[in-house]
Amino acid sequence: MSPVVAQGRTSSCSEADAERGPGVRDDLAATLYRKFGSPLLAFVITLTGGDRLWAEDVVQETLIRAWRNADKLDTEPEMLRAWLFTVARRIVIDGWRSRKARPQEVEEPDADAVGVPDESDRTLAAVVVYQALEHLSPEHREAVLQTYLRDRTVNEVARTLGVPPGTVKSRTYHAVRALRQALRDRG
C-alpha cells in the first residue's frame, strides 16, 4: 500500500488520525512533496513562463490544498497526480488572470529626478542653422527652404522656381554640403 493512502483513502484528519496525533497530516504533505514535488515543479515552471519563484509558490499552494482536502483525495497515485497537476494549473491560471486585472505597480519617481522639457537646445540649434543658411547663395538657400523646411517635392519646387528638376536637385545637394561644412566650422 502506498504511504499516501490508508485503507482506501488518503490520510486525513479523521477520528482515527486525531487519535494517532497531529503528525499524520504533516506526513501526508511531506510524502506528496517527495513523490510529486519535482515533476510538479517542472510542470509549473513551464506554465509560469520560467518564473521559478512563482512556480515554487504554486507548488506550495497546491500541496496546502491537498493537505486541506486530504479526506477527499483519491488513493490511486495516477489520480492523485492528476489532481495535483490540475490544481496547480488552475492556480497558475488564476495568477495570470489577477495579473491582467490589476495594473502593474510602479514606484513614484523622485521629484528631483523628473526632467523638465528644455527647448533651449532646440532653439539654439535653429539659430545656428539659420545663421548657416545666411551664408548660402540665394538660389541654394531657396532650394533648401522649399525642399526641407516646406516639405515639397523636387517637381513642386521646380515649378515654383521655374527651373528644371535636375537644377533643384543639384542646388539642394550643393546647399546641403555647404551647410554641413558651415556647421562643422562653427563646432
JSON list of C-alpha atoms in Angstrom, two decimals:
[
{"chain": "A", "resi": 1, "resn": "MET", "atom": "CA", "xyz": [0.00, 0.00, 0.00]},
{"chain": "A", "resi": 2, "resn": "SER", "atom": "CA", "xyz": [1.23, 3.49, -0.85]},
{"chain": "A", "resi": 3, "resn": "PRO", "atom": "CA", "xyz": [2.47, 5.64, 2.05]},
{"chain": "A", "resi": 4, "resn": "VAL", "atom": "CA", "xyz": [-0.02, 8.27, 0.91]},
{"chain": "A", "resi": 5, "resn": "VAL", "atom": "CA", "xyz": [-3.09, 6.12, 1.39]},
{"chain": "A", "resi": 6, "resn": "ALA", "atom": "CA", "xyz": [-4.52, 4.27, 4.31]},
{"chain": "A", "resi": 7, "resn": "GLN", "atom": "CA", "xyz": [-7.35, 1.76, 3.86]},
{"chain": "A", "resi": 8, "resn": "GLY", "atom": "CA", "xyz": [-8.68, 3.05, 0.54]},
{"chain": "A", "resi": 9, "resn": "ARG", "atom": "CA", "xyz": [-8.50, 6.75, 1.37]},
{"chain": "A", "resi": 10, "resn": "THR", "atom": "CA", "xyz": [-5.66, 9.14, 1.96]},
{"chain": "A", "resi": 11, "resn": "SER", "atom": "CA", "xyz": [-4.52, 10.09, 5.39]},
{"chain": "A", "resi": 12, "resn": "SER", "atom": "CA", "xyz": [-6.66, 12.92, 6.66]},
{"chain": "A", "resi": 13, "resn": "CYS", "atom": "CA", "xyz": [-7.95, 14.46, 9.81]},
{"chain": "A", "resi": 14, "resn": "SER", "atom": "CA", "xyz": [-10.43, 11.72, 10.55]},
{"chain": "A", "resi": 15, "resn": "GLU", "atom": "CA", "xyz": [-11.11, 10.49, 14.09]},
{"chain": "A", "resi": 16, "resn": "ALA", "atom": "CA", "xyz": [-8.52, 7.76, 13.64]},
{"chain": "A", "resi": 17, "resn": "ASP", "atom": "CA", "xyz": [-5.92, 10.35, 12.61]},
{"chain": "A", "resi": 18, "resn": "ALA", "atom": "CA", "xyz": [-6.75, 12.50, 15.61]},
{"chain": "A", "resi": 19, "resn": "GLU", "atom": "CA", "xyz": [-6.00, 9.52, 17.84]},
{"chain": "A", "resi": 20, "resn": "ARG", "atom": "CA", "xyz": [-2.66, 8.93, 16.03]},
{"chain": "A", "resi": 21, "resn": "GLY", "atom": "CA", "xyz": [-1.51, 12.52, 16.51]},
{"chain": "A", "resi": 22, "resn": "PRO", "atom": "CA", "xyz": [-1.01, 15.74, 14.57]},
{"chain": "A", "resi": 23, "resn": "GLY", "atom": "CA", "xyz": [1.92, 14.41, 12.55]},
{"chain": "A", "resi": 24, "resn": "VAL", "atom": "CA", "xyz": [-0.24, 12.36, 10.16]},
{"chain": "A", "resi": 25, "resn": "ARG", "atom": "CA", "xyz": [-1.22, 15.34, 8.01]},
{"chain": "A", "resi": 26, "resn": "ASP", "atom": "CA", "xyz": [2.36, 16.59, 8.05]},
{"chain": "A", "resi": 27, "resn": "ASP", "atom": "CA", "xyz": [3.50, 13.18, 6.87]},
{"chain": "A", "resi": 28, "resn": "LEU", "atom": "CA", "xyz": [0.96, 13.41, 4.03]},
{"chain": "A", "resi": 29, "resn": "ALA", "atom": "CA", "xyz": [2.33, 16.76, 2.87]},
{"chain": "A", "resi": 30, "resn": "ALA", "atom": "CA", "xyz": [5.93, 15.53, 3.09]},
{"chain": "A", "resi": 31, "resn": "THR", "atom": "CA", "xyz": [5.08, 12.33, 1.23]},
{"chain": "A", "resi": 32, "resn": "LEU", "atom": "CA", "xyz": [3.25, 14.21, -1.52]},
{"chain": "A", "resi": 33, "resn": "TYR", "atom": "CA", "xyz": [6.20, 16.55, -1.91]},
{"chain": "A", "resi": 34, "resn": "ARG", "atom": "CA", "xyz": [8.69, 13.67, -2.09]},
{"chain": "A", "resi": 35, "resn": "LYS", "atom": "CA", "xyz": [6.62, 11.78, -4.67]},
{"chain": "A", "resi": 36, "resn": "PHE", "atom": "CA", "xyz": [5.28, 14.61, -6.82]},
{"chain": "A", "resi": 37, "resn": "GLY", "atom": "CA", "xyz": [7.28, 17.74, -5.93]},
{"chain": "A", "resi": 38, "resn": "SER", "atom": "CA", "xyz": [9.90, 17.63, -8.68]},
{"chain": "A", "resi": 39, "resn": "PRO", "atom": "CA", "xyz": [7.63, 16.75, -11.63]},
{"chain": "A", "resi": 40, "resn": "LEU", "atom": "CA", "xyz": [5.01, 19.19, -10.36]},
{"chain": "A", "resi": 41, "resn": "LEU", "atom": "CA", "xyz": [7.61, 21.99, -10.09]},
{"chain": "A", "resi": 42, "resn": "ALA", "atom": "CA", "xyz": [8.91, 21.27, -13.60]},
{"chain": "A", "resi": 43, "resn": "PHE", "atom": "CA", "xyz": [5.36, 21.38, -14.96]},
{"chain": "A", "resi": 44, "resn": "VAL", "atom": "CA", "xyz": [4.52, 24.62, -13.16]},
{"chain": "A", "resi": 45, "resn": "ILE", "atom": "CA", "xyz": [7.75, 26.32, -14.26]},
{"chain": "A", "resi": 46, "resn": "THR", "atom": "CA", "xyz": [6.62, 25.87, -17.87]},
{"chain": "A", "resi": 47, "resn": "LEU", "atom": "CA", "xyz": [3.19, 27.29, -17.02]},
{"chain": "A", "resi": 48, "resn": "THR", "atom": "CA", "xyz": [4.67, 30.36, -15.32]},
{"chain": "A", "resi": 49, "resn": "GLY", "atom": "CA", "xyz": [6.93, 31.18, -18.24]},
{"chain": "A", "resi": 50, "resn": "GLY", "atom": "CA", "xyz": [10.11, 30.18, -16.41]},
{"chain": "A", "resi": 51, "resn": "ASP", "atom": "CA", "xyz": [9.39, 32.15, -13.22]},
{"chain": "A", "resi": 52, "resn": "ARG", "atom": "CA", "xyz": [10.84, 29.72, -10.67]},
{"chain": "A", "resi": 53, "resn": "LEU", "atom": "CA", "xyz": [9.83, 31.74, -7.60]},
{"chain": "A", "resi": 54, "resn": "TRP", "atom": "CA", "xyz": [6.21, 31.91, -8.70]},
{"chain": "A", "resi": 55, "resn": "ALA", "atom": "CA", "xyz": [6.33, 28.21, -9.60]},
{"chain": "A", "resi": 56, "resn": "GLU", "atom": "CA", "xyz": [7.58, 27.31, -6.12]},
{"chain": "A", "resi": 57, "resn": "ASP", "atom": "CA", "xyz": [4.73, 29.34, -4.61]},
{"chain": "A", "resi": 58, "resn": "VAL", "atom": "CA", "xyz": [2.25, 27.49, -6.81]},
{"chain": "A", "resi": 59, "resn": "VAL", "atom": "CA", "xyz": [3.63, 24.07, -5.77]},
{"chain": "A", "resi": 60, "resn": "GLN", "atom": "CA", "xyz": [3.42, 25.11, -2.14]},
{"chain": "A", "resi": 61, "resn": "GLU", "atom": "CA", "xyz": [-0.17, 26.29, -2.53]},
{"chain": "A", "resi": 62, "resn": "THR", "atom": "CA", "xyz": [-1.05, 23.06, -4.37]},
{"chain": "A", "resi": 63, "resn": "LEU", "atom": "CA", "xyz": [0.33, 20.94, -1.55]},
{"chain": "A", "resi": 64, "resn": "ILE", "atom": "CA", "xyz": [-1.50, 23.07, 1.03]},
{"chain": "A", "resi": 65, "resn": "ARG", "atom": "CA", "xyz": [-4.76, 22.47, -0.83]},
{"chain": "A", "resi": 66, "resn": "ALA", "atom": "CA", "xyz": [-4.01, 18.74, -0.96]},
{"chain": "A", "resi": 67, "resn": "TRP", "atom": "CA", "xyz": [-3.33, 18.80, 2.77]},
{"chain": "A", "resi": 68, "resn": "ARG", "atom": "CA", "xyz": [-6.60, 20.64, 3.44]},
{"chain": "A", "resi": 69, "resn": "ASN", "atom": "CA", "xyz": [-8.57, 18.22, 1.24]},
{"chain": "A", "resi": 70, "resn": "ALA", "atom": "CA", "xyz": [-6.78, 15.07, 2.32]},
{"chain": "A", "resi": 71, "resn": "ASP", "atom": "CA", "xyz": [-10.01, 13.25, 3.13]},
{"chain": "A", "resi": 72, "resn": "LYS", "atom": "CA", "xyz": [-11.33, 13.88, -0.40]},
{"chain": "A", "resi": 73, "resn": "LEU", "atom": "CA", "xyz": [-8.25, 12.79, -2.37]},
{"chain": "A", "resi": 74, "resn": "ASP", "atom": "CA", "xyz": [-8.31, 9.64, -4.46]},
{"chain": "A", "resi": 75, "resn": "THR", "atom": "CA", "xyz": [-5.99, 6.85, -3.34]},
{"chain": "A", "resi": 76, "resn": "GLU", "atom": "CA", "xyz": [-4.54, 5.85, -6.68]},
{"chain": "A", "resi": 77, "resn": "PRO", "atom": "CA", "xyz": [-1.23, 7.59, -7.43]},
{"chain": "A", "resi": 78, "resn": "GLU", "atom": "CA", "xyz": [-2.26, 8.33, -11.04]},
{"chain": "A", "resi": 79, "resn": "MET", "atom": "CA", "xyz": [-5.43, 10.04, -9.88]},
{"chain": "A", "resi": 80, "resn": "LEU", "atom": "CA", "xyz": [-3.59, 11.90, -7.12]},
{"chain": "A", "resi": 81, "resn": "ARG", "atom": "CA", "xyz": [-1.01, 13.10, -9.62]},
{"chain": "A", "resi": 82, "resn": "ALA", "atom": "CA", "xyz": [-3.75, 14.28, -11.99]},
{"chain": "A", "resi": 83, "resn": "TRP", "atom": "CA", "xyz": [-5.49, 16.11, -9.14]},
{"chain": "A", "resi": 84, "resn": "LEU", "atom": "CA", "xyz": [-2.27, 17.88, -8.10]},
{"chain": "A", "resi": 85, "resn": "PHE", "atom": "CA", "xyz": [-1.42, 18.92, -11.66]},
{"chain": "A", "resi": 86, "resn": "THR", "atom": "CA", "xyz": [-4.97, 20.18, -12.27]},
{"chain": "A", "resi": 87, "resn": "VAL", "atom": "CA", "xyz": [-4.98, 22.23, -9.07]},
{"chain": "A", "resi": 88, "resn": "ALA", "atom": "CA", "xyz": [-1.56, 23.68, -9.91]},
{"chain": "A", "resi": 89, "resn": "ARG", "atom": "CA", "xyz": [-2.66, 24.59, -13.43]},
{"chain": "A", "resi": 90, "resn": "ARG", "atom": "CA", "xyz": [-5.76, 26.33, -12.06]},
{"chain": "A", "resi": 91, "resn": "ILE", "atom": "CA", "xyz": [-3.69, 28.28, -9.53]},
{"chain": "A", "resi": 92, "resn": "VAL", "atom": "CA", "xyz": [-1.43, 29.49, -12.35]},
{"chain": "A", "resi": 93, "resn": "ILE", "atom": "CA", "xyz": [-4.43, 30.47, -14.48]},
{"chain": "A", "resi": 94, "resn": "ASP", "atom": "CA", "xyz": [-5.84, 32.43, -11.56]},
{"chain": "A", "resi": 95, "resn": "GLY", "atom": "CA", "xyz": [-2.47, 34.12, -11.14]},
{"chain": "A", "resi": 96, "resn": "TRP", "atom": "CA", "xyz": [-2.34, 35.16, -14.79]},
{"chain": "A", "resi": 97, "resn": "ARG", "atom": "CA", "xyz": [-5.89, 36.48, -14.60]},
{"chain": "A", "resi": 98, "resn": "SER", "atom": "CA", "xyz": [-5.22, 38.52, -11.47]},
{"chain": "A", "resi": 99, "resn": "ARG", "atom": "CA", "xyz": [-2.07, 40.00, -13.02]},
{"chain": "A", "resi": 100, "resn": "LYS", "atom": "CA", "xyz": [-4.07, 41.10, -16.06]},
{"chain": "A", "resi": 101, "resn": "ALA", "atom": "CA", "xyz": [-6.87, 42.54, -13.94]},
{"chain": "A", "resi": 102, "resn": "ARG", "atom": "CA", "xyz": [-4.61, 44.82, -11.89]},
{"chain": "A", "resi": 103, "resn": "PRO", "atom": "CA", "xyz": [-2.27, 47.36, -13.40]},
{"chain": "A", "resi": 104, "resn": "GLN", "atom": "CA", "xyz": [1.39, 46.79, -12.72]},
{"chain": "A", "resi": 105, "resn": "GLU", "atom": "CA", "xyz": [2.63, 48.69, -9.71]},
{"chain": "A", "resi": 106, "resn": "VAL", "atom": "CA", "xyz": [5.35, 51.24, -10.27]},
{"chain": "A", "resi": 107, "resn": "GLU", "atom": "CA", "xyz": [7.16, 53.43, -7.84]},
{"chain": "A", "resi": 108, "resn": "GLU", "atom": "CA", "xyz": [6.64, 57.16, -7.98]},
{"chain": "A", "resi": 109, "resn": "PRO", "atom": "CA", "xyz": [9.67, 58.87, -9.42]},
{"chain": "A", "resi": 110, "resn": "ASP", "atom": "CA", "xyz": [11.67, 61.16, -7.20]},
{"chain": "A", "resi": 111, "resn": "ALA", "atom": "CA", "xyz": [10.63, 64.78, -7.78]},
{"chain": "A", "resi": 112, "resn": "ASP", "atom": "CA", "xyz": [14.27, 65.79, -8.23]},
{"chain": "A", "resi": 113, "resn": "ALA", "atom": "CA", "xyz": [14.79, 63.14, -10.91]},
{"chain": "A", "resi": 114, "resn": "VAL", "atom": "CA", "xyz": [11.86, 64.25, -13.09]},
{"chain": "A", "resi": 115, "resn": "GLY", "atom": "CA", "xyz": [13.14, 66.03, -16.17]},
{"chain": "A", "resi": 116, "resn": "VAL", "atom": "CA", "xyz": [11.55, 69.25, -17.33]},
{"chain": "A", "resi": 117, "resn": "PRO", "atom": "CA", "xyz": [11.44, 69.69, -21.09]},
{"chain": "A", "resi": 118, "resn": "ASP", "atom": "CA", "xyz": [14.01, 72.25, -22.13]},
{"chain": "A", "resi": 119, "resn": "GLU", "atom": "CA", "xyz": [13.56, 73.90, -25.51]},
{"chain": "A", "resi": 120, "resn": "SER", "atom": "CA", "xyz": [16.80, 75.88, -25.28]},
{"chain": "A", "resi": 121, "resn": "ASP", "atom": "CA", "xyz": [18.83, 73.25, -27.18]},
{"chain": "A", "resi": 122, "resn": "ARG", "atom": "CA", "xyz": [16.28, 73.19, -29.97]},
{"chain": "A", "resi": 123, "resn": "THR", "atom": "CA", "xyz": [16.17, 76.99, -30.15]},
{"chain": "A", "resi": 124, "resn": "LEU", "atom": "CA", "xyz": [19.97, 77.23, -30.17]},
{"chain": "A", "resi": 125, "resn": "ALA", "atom": "CA", "xyz": [20.18, 74.65, -32.98]},
{"chain": "A", "resi": 126, "resn": "ALA", "atom": "CA", "xyz": [17.60, 76.62, -35.00]},
{"chain": "A", "resi": 127, "resn": "VAL", "atom": "CA", "xyz": [19.63, 79.84, -34.58]},
{"chain": "A", "resi": 128, "resn": "VAL", "atom": "CA", "xyz": [22.84, 78.11, -35.68]},
{"chain": "A", "resi": 129, "resn": "VAL", "atom": "CA", "xyz": [21.16, 76.60, -38.76]},
{"chain": "A", "resi": 130, "resn": "TYR", "atom": "CA", "xyz": [19.56, 79.97, -39.62]},
{"chain": "A", "resi": 131, "resn": "GLN", "atom": "CA", "xyz": [22.96, 81.68, -39.44]},
{"chain": "A", "resi": 132, "resn": "ALA", "atom": "CA", "xyz": [24.50, 78.96, -41.63]},
{"chain": "A", "resi": 133, "resn": "LEU", "atom": "CA", "xyz": [21.66, 79.38, -44.18]},
{"chain": "A", "resi": 134, "resn": "GLU", "atom": "CA", "xyz": [22.50, 83.11, -44.45]},
{"chain": "A", "resi": 135, "resn": "HIS", "atom": "CA", "xyz": [25.94, 82.19, -45.85]},
{"chain": "A", "resi": 136, "resn": "LEU", "atom": "CA", "xyz": [24.40, 80.26, -48.79]},
{"chain": "A", "resi": 137, "resn": "SER", "atom": "CA", "xyz": [23.69, 81.84, -52.15]},
{"chain": "A", "resi": 138, "resn": "PRO", "atom": "CA", "xyz": [20.03, 82.90, -52.61]},
{"chain": "A", "resi": 139, "resn": "GLU", "atom": "CA", "xyz": [19.41, 80.06, -55.12]},
{"chain": "A", "resi": 140, "resn": "HIS", "atom": "CA", "xyz": [20.81, 77.38, -52.82]},
{"chain": "A", "resi": 141, "resn": "ARG", "atom": "CA", "xyz": [19.02, 78.80, -49.78]},
{"chain": "A", "resi": 142, "resn": "GLU", "atom": "CA", "xyz": [15.68, 78.81, -51.62]},
{"chain": "A", "resi": 143, "resn": "ALA", "atom": "CA", "xyz": [16.16, 75.20, -52.79]},
{"chain": "A", "resi": 144, "resn": "VAL", "atom": "CA", "xyz": [16.82, 74.05, -49.20]},
{"chain": "A", "resi": 145, "resn": "LEU", "atom": "CA", "xyz": [13.95, 76.08, -47.75]},
{"chain": "A", "resi": 146, "resn": "GLN", "atom": "CA", "xyz": [11.48, 74.74, -50.31]},
{"chain": "A", "resi": 147, "resn": "THR", "atom": "CA", "xyz": [12.52, 71.06, -50.13]},
{"chain": "A", "resi": 148, "resn": "TYR", "atom": "CA", "xyz": [13.37, 70.58, -46.46]},
{"chain": "A", "resi": 149, "resn": "LEU", "atom": "CA", "xyz": [11.54, 73.24, -44.49]},
{"chain": "A", "resi": 150, "resn": "ARG", "atom": "CA", "xyz": [8.37, 73.45, -46.58]},
{"chain": "A", "resi": 151, "resn": "ASP", "atom": "CA", "xyz": [8.46, 69.70, -47.33]},
{"chain": "A", "resi": 152, "resn": "ARG", "atom": "CA", "xyz": [7.85, 70.00, -51.06]},
{"chain": "A", "resi": 153, "resn": "THR", "atom": "CA", "xyz": [8.84, 67.55, -53.77]},
{"chain": "A", "resi": 154, "resn": "VAL", "atom": "CA", "xyz": [11.56, 68.34, -56.30]},
{"chain": "A", "resi": 155, "resn": "ASN", "atom": "CA", "xyz": [8.95, 68.73, -59.05]},
{"chain": "A", "resi": 156, "resn": "GLU", "atom": "CA", "xyz": [6.89, 71.17, -56.96]},
{"chain": "A", "resi": 157, "resn": "VAL", "atom": "CA", "xyz": [9.97, 73.27, -56.19]},
{"chain": "A", "resi": 158, "resn": "ALA", "atom": "CA", "xyz": [10.97, 73.21, -59.86]},
{"chain": "A", "resi": 159, "resn": "ARG", "atom": "CA", "xyz": [7.55, 74.56, -60.89]},
{"chain": "A", "resi": 160, "resn": "THR", "atom": "CA", "xyz": [7.65, 77.23, -58.16]},
{"chain": "A", "resi": 161, "resn": "LEU", "atom": "CA", "xyz": [11.16, 78.42, -59.07]},
{"chain": "A", "resi": 162, "resn": "GLY", "atom": "CA", "xyz": [10.69, 77.96, -62.81]},
{"chain": "A", "resi": 163, "resn": "VAL", "atom": "CA", "xyz": [13.76, 75.73, -63.23]},
{"chain": "A", "resi": 164, "resn": "PRO", "atom": "CA", "xyz": [14.21, 72.10, -64.30]},
{"chain": "A", "resi": 165, "resn": "PRO", "atom": "CA", "xyz": [14.00, 69.38, -61.58]},
{"chain": "A", "resi": 166, "resn": "GLY", "atom": "CA", "xyz": [17.66, 68.46, -62.14]},
{"chain": "A", "resi": 167, "resn": "THR", "atom": "CA", "xyz": [18.68, 72.02, -61.25]},
{"chain": "A", "resi": 168, "resn": "VAL", "atom": "CA", "xyz": [16.68, 71.81, -57.99]},
{"chain": "A", "resi": 169, "resn": "LYS", "atom": "CA", "xyz": [18.41, 68.52, -57.13]},
{"chain": "A", "resi": 170, "resn": "SER", "atom": "CA", "xyz": [21.82, 69.98, -57.87]},
{"chain": "A", "resi": 171, "resn": "ARG", "atom": "CA", "xyz": [21.18, 73.15, -55.85]},
{"chain": "A", "resi": 172, "resn": "THR", "atom": "CA", "xyz": [19.86, 71.13, -52.93]},
{"chain": "A", "resi": 173, "resn": "TYR", "atom": "CA", "xyz": [22.84, 68.77, -52.99]},
{"chain": "A", "resi": 174, "resn": "HIS", "atom": "CA", "xyz": [25.41, 71.59, -53.05]},
{"chain": "A", "resi": 175, "resn": "ALA", "atom": "CA", "xyz": [23.48, 73.61, -50.45]},
{"chain": "A", "resi": 176, "resn": "VAL", "atom": "CA", "xyz": [23.39, 70.69, -48.00]},
{"chain": "A", "resi": 177, "resn": "ARG", "atom": "CA", "xyz": [27.12, 70.11, -48.47]},
{"chain": "A", "resi": 178, "resn": "ALA", "atom": "CA", "xyz": [27.81, 73.79, -47.83]},
{"chain": "A", "resi": 179, "resn": "LEU", "atom": "CA", "xyz": [25.56, 73.72, -44.72]},
{"chain": "A", "resi": 180, "resn": "ARG", "atom": "CA", "xyz": [27.37, 70.70, -43.32]},
{"chain": "A", "resi": 181, "resn": "GLN", "atom": "CA", "xyz": [30.70, 72.40, -43.81]},
{"chain": "A", "resi": 182, "resn": "ALA", "atom": "CA", "xyz": [29.46, 75.64, -42.23]},
{"chain": "A", "resi": 183, "resn": "LEU", "atom": "CA", "xyz": [28.09, 73.78, -39.22]},
{"chain": "A", "resi": 184, "resn": "ARG", "atom": "CA", "xyz": [31.36, 71.83, -38.79]},
{"chain": "A", "resi": 185, "resn": "ASP", "atom": "CA", "xyz": [33.27, 75.10, -38.89]},
{"chain": "A", "resi": 186, "resn": "ARG", "atom": "CA", "xyz": [31.06, 76.51, -36.12]},
{"chain": "A", "resi": 187, "resn": "GLY", "atom": "CA", "xyz": [31.66, 73.44, -33.95]}
]
